[in-house]
Structure formats: structure tokens, C-alpha cells
């Protein structure tokens, strides 16, 4: 069980109140990871700023963004994040079979989603050292070279949430229980 307070809109420090209101509006609830991250102003504010740019100014569709974030969660073995991004991926139109593939550490069958998932996982497992085959497959799927840097942003954002969720040992919210994931290997 977590040894961090999971803040709510009522218990959040002042610096978290506005981000929490925006999260409540966007998701209909405040994700537990945000509640835990609210114990650190630098973490919450850095995440919130970066995610706002990633989501608001990014070039990936909502479904592609969720494939990227779910791939990160699986690569980082973050059970809370896998459950959360499963819920979000399904809501953003990622076909259930593609979501299941990523959760089972396989690539989606859709070539574009597979290239995005593979590049994301390669960035994490190789700590940014992509080889030409990784880049070529990503570009061949219709992405451009600048979007590799956007994937780097998604990987960085996921590191904040995935690590915070793991360090805080977050319990799953009721709405995430049906998407629980037990470090399937």
C-alpha cells in the first residue's frame, strides 16, 4: 500500500488546485498518480506543463498518443499506468486487439501503430540509442523525423508518471480495476 498521501481536490496543496481542476475536467476524475505527484511541486508542475504541450501542440492523434503512452507503461513495468492507459486507449479509439497486443508485449497489427510502439520501446530499452532500422521503420510508416523528438517527450512524461506510480505503490481506482495488469512478461 502507498506510503504517500493521494491528494484530492479538497486536500491538494495550492499549487495543485488548478492542475487538479483541469484533470477533473479532462478525465472526470483526478488520476491517483496526480494525487501522489501533488506531494512534490516540481514533479507535478513539470509533468503538467510537459503533458500540456505534448497533448496540445503534439502531432500525434489521440489514439497514437495512447499507443505511445501504453507502450511506455508496459516497457516501464508500471501496472498502474498500464491500467490507466488501457482505459484511455480504448476511449480514444485504439482497437481492443491492438491494446491487448501492447499489454502482452507484442506489437499492434496496424503497421503505423506498430512502428510507433516499436520506436517508443526502443527509445526506452536502448536509452535513446536508436539504430537506423528503428528510424527507417518509423519513417516508412508515415511519420517524420521530427516526430521522433515528440516520442522522446512522451517517454519523458511517462517516466515521471510511471516511476511516481511505482514508487508510490498506487492502488488502482475502481474504474481501472477491469484493466489491471500484473507485470505480464
PDB file of C-alpha atoms in Angstrom:
ATOM      1  CA  UNK A   1       0.000   0.000   0.000  1.00  0.00           C
ATOM      2  CA  UNK A   2       1.168   3.513  -0.744  1.00  0.00           C
ATOM      3  CA  UNK A   3       3.141   5.484   1.774  1.00  0.00           C
ATOM      4  CA  UNK A   4       2.250   8.779   0.060  1.00  0.00           C
ATOM      5  CA  UNK A   5      -0.862  10.825   0.545  1.00  0.00           C
ATOM      6  CA  UNK A   6      -3.075  10.604  -2.532  1.00  0.00           C
ATOM      7  CA  UNK A   7      -4.379  14.145  -2.672  1.00  0.00           C
ATOM      8  CA  UNK A   8      -7.859  15.040  -3.808  1.00  0.00           C
ATOM      9  CA  UNK A   9      -9.133  18.392  -4.994  1.00  0.00           C
ATOM     10  CA  UNK A  10     -10.021  19.103  -1.350  1.00  0.00           C
ATOM     11  CA  UNK A  11      -6.658  18.142   0.175  1.00  0.00           C
ATOM     12  CA  UNK A  12      -4.369  19.331  -2.626  1.00  0.00           C
ATOM     13  CA  UNK A  13      -1.750  21.969  -1.892  1.00  0.00           C
ATOM     14  CA  UNK A  14      -2.479  25.340  -3.508  1.00  0.00           C
ATOM     15  CA  UNK A  15      -0.048  24.698  -6.391  1.00  0.00           C
ATOM     16  CA  UNK A  16      -2.028  21.564  -7.343  1.00  0.00           C
ATOM     17  CA  UNK A  17      -5.530  23.015  -7.287  1.00  0.00           C
ATOM     18  CA  UNK A  18      -5.547  24.394 -10.839  1.00  0.00           C
ATOM     19  CA  UNK A  19      -3.938  21.288 -12.401  1.00  0.00           C
ATOM     20  CA  UNK A  20      -6.406  19.113 -10.475  1.00  0.00           C
ATOM     21  CA  UNK A  21      -9.361  21.122 -11.762  1.00  0.00           C
ATOM     22  CA  UNK A  22      -8.109  20.665 -15.323  1.00  0.00           C
ATOM     23  CA  UNK A  23      -7.578  16.924 -14.798  1.00  0.00           C
ATOM     24  CA  UNK A  24     -11.046  16.601 -13.300  1.00  0.00           C
ATOM     25  CA  UNK A  25     -12.472  18.321 -16.371  1.00  0.00           C
ATOM     26  CA  UNK A  26     -10.423  16.239 -18.830  1.00  0.00           C
ATOM     27  CA  UNK A  27     -10.875  12.783 -17.271  1.00  0.00           C
ATOM     28  CA  UNK A  28     -13.879  13.127 -14.999  1.00  0.00           C
ATOM     29  CA  UNK A  29     -11.643  12.226 -12.053  1.00  0.00           C
ATOM     30  CA  UNK A  30      -8.190  13.026 -10.711  1.00  0.00           C
ATOM     31  CA  UNK A  31      -5.903  10.113 -11.531  1.00  0.00           C
ATOM     32  CA  UNK A  32      -4.234   8.617  -8.479  1.00  0.00           C
ATOM     33  CA  UNK A  33      -0.797   9.292  -9.885  1.00  0.00           C
ATOM     34  CA  UNK A  34      -1.563  13.013  -9.954  1.00  0.00           C
ATOM     35  CA  UNK A  35      -2.759  12.737  -6.358  1.00  0.00           C
ATOM     36  CA  UNK A  36       0.592  11.216  -5.393  1.00  0.00           C
ATOM     37  CA  UNK A  37       2.613  13.610  -7.559  1.00  0.00           C
ATOM     38  CA  UNK A  38       0.964  16.532  -5.740  1.00  0.00           C
ATOM     39  CA  UNK A  39       3.313  15.778  -2.842  1.00  0.00           C
ATOM     40  CA  UNK A  40       6.072  17.353  -4.958  1.00  0.00           C
ATOM     41  CA  UNK A  41       5.515  20.730  -6.575  1.00  0.00           C
ATOM     42  CA  UNK A  42       8.448  20.325  -9.012  1.00  0.00           C
ATOM     43  CA  UNK A  43       7.197  16.926 -10.166  1.00  0.00           C
ATOM     44  CA  UNK A  44       3.540  17.842 -10.555  1.00  0.00           C
ATOM     45  CA  UNK A  45       4.221  21.177 -12.231  1.00  0.00           C
ATOM     46  CA  UNK A  46       6.879  19.754 -14.567  1.00  0.00           C
ATOM     47  CA  UNK A  47       4.608  16.914 -15.587  1.00  0.00           C
ATOM     48  CA  UNK A  48       1.579  19.135 -16.031  1.00  0.00           C
ATOM     49  CA  UNK A  49       3.459  21.616 -18.207  1.00  0.00           C
ATOM     50  CA  UNK A  50       5.116  18.952 -20.363  1.00  0.00           C
ATOM     51  CA  UNK A  51       1.912  16.961 -20.793  1.00  0.00           C
ATOM     52  CA  UNK A  52       0.008  20.094 -21.762  1.00  0.00           C
ATOM     53  CA  UNK A  53       2.470  20.776 -24.568  1.00  0.00           C
ATOM     54  CA  UNK A  54       2.558  17.120 -25.623  1.00  0.00           C
ATOM     55  CA  UNK A  55      -1.216  16.881 -25.780  1.00  0.00           C
ATOM     56  CA  UNK A  56      -1.985  20.390 -27.005  1.00  0.00           C
ATOM     57  CA  UNK A  57       0.794  21.033 -29.515  1.00  0.00           C
ATOM     58  CA  UNK A  58       1.683  17.483 -30.466  1.00  0.00           C
ATOM     59  CA  UNK A  59       1.172  15.961 -33.889  1.00  0.00           C
ATOM     60  CA  UNK A  60       0.014  12.503 -32.828  1.00  0.00           C
ATOM     61  CA  UNK A  61      -3.676  11.653 -32.895  1.00  0.00           C
ATOM     62  CA  UNK A  62      -5.288  10.812 -29.538  1.00  0.00           C
ATOM     63  CA  UNK A  63      -5.124   7.085 -30.421  1.00  0.00           C
ATOM     64  CA  UNK A  64      -1.456   7.314 -31.435  1.00  0.00           C
ATOM     65  CA  UNK A  65      -0.663   9.239 -28.261  1.00  0.00           C
ATOM     66  CA  UNK A  66      -2.257   6.469 -26.187  1.00  0.00           C
ATOM     67  CA  UNK A  67      -0.346   3.752 -28.081  1.00  0.00           C
ATOM     68  CA  UNK A  68       2.846   5.632 -27.239  1.00  0.00           C
ATOM     69  CA  UNK A  69       1.903   6.081 -23.566  1.00  0.00           C
ATOM     70  CA  UNK A  70       0.662   2.496 -23.149  1.00  0.00           C
ATOM     71  CA  UNK A  71       3.851   1.180 -24.786  1.00  0.00           C
ATOM     72  CA  UNK A  72       5.849   3.264 -22.293  1.00  0.00           C
ATOM     73  CA  UNK A  73       3.853   1.946 -19.353  1.00  0.00           C
ATOM     74  CA  UNK A  74       4.442  -1.658 -20.416  1.00  0.00           C
ATOM     75  CA  UNK A  75       8.154  -1.072 -21.081  1.00  0.00           C
ATOM     76  CA  UNK A  76       8.455   0.556 -17.641  1.00  0.00           C
ATOM     77  CA  UNK A  77       6.505  -2.261 -15.916  1.00  0.00           C
ATOM     78  CA  UNK A  78       4.124   0.251 -14.357  1.00  0.00           C
ATOM     79  CA  UNK A  79       0.950  -1.652 -13.511  1.00  0.00           C
ATOM     80  CA  UNK A  80      -0.988   1.488 -12.569  1.00  0.00           C
ATOM     81  CA  UNK A  81      -0.031   3.255 -15.810  1.00  0.00           C
ATOM     82  CA  UNK A  82      -0.852   0.189 -17.931  1.00  0.00           C
ATOM     83  CA  UNK A  83      -4.348   0.080 -16.428  1.00  0.00           C
ATOM     84  CA  UNK A  84      -4.855   3.834 -16.862  1.00  0.00           C
ATOM     85  CA  UNK A  85      -3.601   3.952 -20.462  1.00  0.00           C
ATOM     86  CA  UNK A  86      -5.621   0.859 -21.343  1.00  0.00           C
ATOM     87  CA  UNK A  87      -8.737   2.741 -20.256  1.00  0.00           C
ATOM     88  CA  UNK A  88      -7.667   5.855 -22.163  1.00  0.00           C
ATOM     89  CA  UNK A  89      -6.544   3.963 -25.292  1.00  0.00           C
ATOM     90  CA  UNK A  90      -9.905   2.238 -25.576  1.00  0.00           C
ATOM     91  CA  UNK A  91     -11.696   5.565 -25.010  1.00  0.00           C
ATOM     92  CA  UNK A  92      -9.553   7.209 -27.711  1.00  0.00           C
ATOM     93  CA  UNK A  93     -10.428   4.553 -30.291  1.00  0.00           C
ATOM     94  CA  UNK A  94      -7.484   2.169 -30.211  1.00  0.00           C
ATOM     95  CA  UNK A  95      -8.954  -1.212 -31.202  1.00  0.00           C
ATOM     96  CA  UNK A  96      -9.097  -3.658 -28.270  1.00  0.00           C
ATOM     97  CA  UNK A  97      -6.932  -6.199 -30.128  1.00  0.00           C
ATOM     98  CA  UNK A  98      -4.193  -3.587 -30.535  1.00  0.00           C
ATOM     99  CA  UNK A  99      -4.410  -2.640 -26.859  1.00  0.00           C
ATOM    100  CA  UNK A 100      -4.173  -6.323 -25.889  1.00  0.00           C
ATOM    101  CA  UNK A 101      -1.142  -6.815 -28.115  1.00  0.00           C
ATOM    102  CA  UNK A 102       0.752  -3.987 -26.428  1.00  0.00           C
ATOM    103  CA  UNK A 103      -0.253  -5.234 -22.975  1.00  0.00           C
ATOM    104  CA  UNK A 104       1.131  -8.666 -23.932  1.00  0.00           C
ATOM    105  CA  UNK A 105       4.415  -7.100 -25.079  1.00  0.00           C
ATOM    106  CA  UNK A 106       3.639  -7.634 -28.754  1.00  0.00           C
ATOM    107  CA  UNK A 107       3.367  -5.062 -31.498  1.00  0.00           C
ATOM    108  CA  UNK A 108      -0.009  -3.992 -32.845  1.00  0.00           C
ATOM    109  CA  UNK A 109      -1.004  -5.431 -36.229  1.00  0.00           C
ATOM    110  CA  UNK A 110      -1.624  -1.953 -37.662  1.00  0.00           C
ATOM    111  CA  UNK A 111       1.693  -1.002 -39.307  1.00  0.00           C
ATOM    112  CA  UNK A 112       1.611   2.638 -38.214  1.00  0.00           C
ATOM    113  CA  UNK A 113       0.758   1.823 -34.592  1.00  0.00           C
ATOM    114  CA  UNK A 114       3.357  -0.971 -34.597  1.00  0.00           C
ATOM    115  CA  UNK A 115       6.082   1.414 -35.781  1.00  0.00           C
ATOM    116  CA  UNK A 116       5.153   3.953 -33.093  1.00  0.00           C
ATOM    117  CA  UNK A 117       5.070   1.304 -30.362  1.00  0.00           C
ATOM    118  CA  UNK A 118       8.367  -0.232 -31.508  1.00  0.00           C
ATOM    119  CA  UNK A 119      10.182   3.104 -31.646  1.00  0.00           C
ATOM    120  CA  UNK A 120       8.842   4.045 -28.219  1.00  0.00           C
ATOM    121  CA  UNK A 121      10.011   0.771 -26.703  1.00  0.00           C
ATOM    122  CA  UNK A 122      13.397   1.025 -28.437  1.00  0.00           C
ATOM    123  CA  UNK A 123      13.957   4.510 -27.004  1.00  0.00           C
ATOM    124  CA  UNK A 124      13.306   3.178 -23.509  1.00  0.00           C
ATOM    125  CA  UNK A 125      15.201  -0.107 -23.686  1.00  0.00           C
ATOM    126  CA  UNK A 126      18.174   1.422 -25.515  1.00  0.00           C
ATOM    127  CA  UNK A 127      18.122   4.647 -23.525  1.00  0.00           C
ATOM    128  CA  UNK A 128      17.786   6.807 -26.616  1.00  0.00           C
ATOM    129  CA  UNK A 129      20.302   4.951 -28.785  1.00  0.00           C
ATOM    130  CA  UNK A 130      18.201   4.166 -31.835  1.00  0.00           C
ATOM    131  CA  UNK A 131      19.658   2.288 -34.742  1.00  0.00           C
ATOM    132  CA  UNK A 132      18.940   3.050 -38.390  1.00  0.00           C
ATOM    133  CA  UNK A 133      16.415   0.184 -38.652  1.00  0.00           C
ATOM    134  CA  UNK A 134      14.327   1.702 -35.820  1.00  0.00           C
ATOM    135  CA  UNK A 135      14.275   5.072 -37.521  1.00  0.00           C
ATOM    136  CA  UNK A 136      13.665   3.660 -41.009  1.00  0.00           C
ATOM    137  CA  UNK A 137      10.651   1.610 -39.856  1.00  0.00           C
ATOM    138  CA  UNK A 138       9.169   4.653 -38.119  1.00  0.00           C
ATOM    139  CA  UNK A 139       9.626   6.853 -41.191  1.00  0.00           C
ATOM    140  CA  UNK A 140       8.309   4.145 -43.534  1.00  0.00           C
ATOM    141  CA  UNK A 141       5.076   4.058 -41.511  1.00  0.00           C
ATOM    142  CA  UNK A 142       4.399   7.678 -42.472  1.00  0.00           C
ATOM    143  CA  UNK A 143       5.890   9.525 -39.529  1.00  0.00           C
ATOM    144  CA  UNK A 144       8.525  12.227 -39.947  1.00  0.00           C
ATOM    145  CA  UNK A 145      11.921  12.605 -38.326  1.00  0.00           C
ATOM    146  CA  UNK A 146      10.740  15.452 -36.058  1.00  0.00           C
ATOM    147  CA  UNK A 147       8.140  13.147 -34.544  1.00  0.00           C
ATOM    148  CA  UNK A 148      10.968  11.060 -33.091  1.00  0.00           C
ATOM    149  CA  UNK A 149      11.643  14.037 -30.823  1.00  0.00           C
ATOM    150  CA  UNK A 150       7.950  14.111 -29.944  1.00  0.00           C
ATOM    151  CA  UNK A 151       8.221  10.447 -28.922  1.00  0.00           C
ATOM    152  CA  UNK A 152      11.122  11.492 -26.668  1.00  0.00           C
ATOM    153  CA  UNK A 153       8.698  13.918 -24.986  1.00  0.00           C
ATOM    154  CA  UNK A 154       6.179  11.120 -24.445  1.00  0.00           C
ATOM    155  CA  UNK A 155       8.896   8.884 -22.992  1.00  0.00           C
ATOM    156  CA  UNK A 156       9.961  11.651 -20.584  1.00  0.00           C
ATOM    157  CA  UNK A 157       6.382  12.324 -19.485  1.00  0.00           C
ATOM    158  CA  UNK A 158       5.820   8.623 -18.955  1.00  0.00           C
ATOM    159  CA  UNK A 159       8.972   8.320 -16.881  1.00  0.00           C
ATOM    160  CA  UNK A 160       7.518  10.886 -14.479  1.00  0.00           C
ATOM    161  CA  UNK A 161       4.129   9.190 -14.134  1.00  0.00           C
ATOM    162  CA  UNK A 162       5.257   5.573 -14.402  1.00  0.00           C
ATOM    163  CA  UNK A 163       8.028   5.989 -11.856  1.00  0.00           C
ATOM    164  CA  UNK A 164       5.857   8.037  -9.498  1.00  0.00           C
ATOM    165  CA  UNK A 165       3.084   5.418  -9.663  1.00  0.00           C
ATOM    166  CA  UNK A 166       5.585   2.638  -8.975  1.00  0.00           C
ATOM    167  CA  UNK A 167       7.411   4.458  -6.156  1.00  0.00           C
ATOM    168  CA  UNK A 168       4.082   5.417  -4.566  1.00  0.00           C
ATOM    169  CA  UNK A 169       2.794   1.838  -4.966  1.00  0.00           C
ATOM    170  CA  UNK A 170      -0.562   3.189  -6.082  1.00  0.00           C
ATOM    171  CA  UNK A 171      -3.724   1.177  -5.709  1.00  0.00           C
ATOM    172  CA  UNK A 172      -5.957   1.097  -8.770  1.00  0.00           C
ATOM    173  CA  UNK A 173      -9.007   3.310  -8.768  1.00  0.00           C
ATOM    174  CA  UNK A 174     -12.274   1.387  -9.180  1.00  0.00           C
ATOM    175  CA  UNK A 175     -12.610   2.499 -12.805  1.00  0.00           C
ATOM    176  CA  UNK A 176      -9.186   0.968 -13.580  1.00  0.00           C
ATOM    177  CA  UNK A 177      -9.716  -2.423 -11.921  1.00  0.00           C
ATOM    178  CA  UNK A 178     -11.052  -4.129 -15.055  1.00  0.00           C
ATOM    179  CA  UNK A 179      -7.808  -3.145 -16.827  1.00  0.00           C
ATOM    180  CA  UNK A 180      -5.421  -4.361 -14.124  1.00  0.00           C
ATOM    181  CA  UNK A 181      -2.093  -5.714 -15.326  1.00  0.00           C
ATOM    182  CA  UNK A 182       0.301  -7.816 -13.316  1.00  0.00           C
ATOM    183  CA  UNK A 183       3.660  -7.286 -14.979  1.00  0.00           C
ATOM    184  CA  UNK A 184       2.825  -9.799 -17.685  1.00  0.00           C
ATOM    185  CA  UNK A 185       6.051 -10.871 -19.295  1.00  0.00           C
TER     186      UNK A 185
END
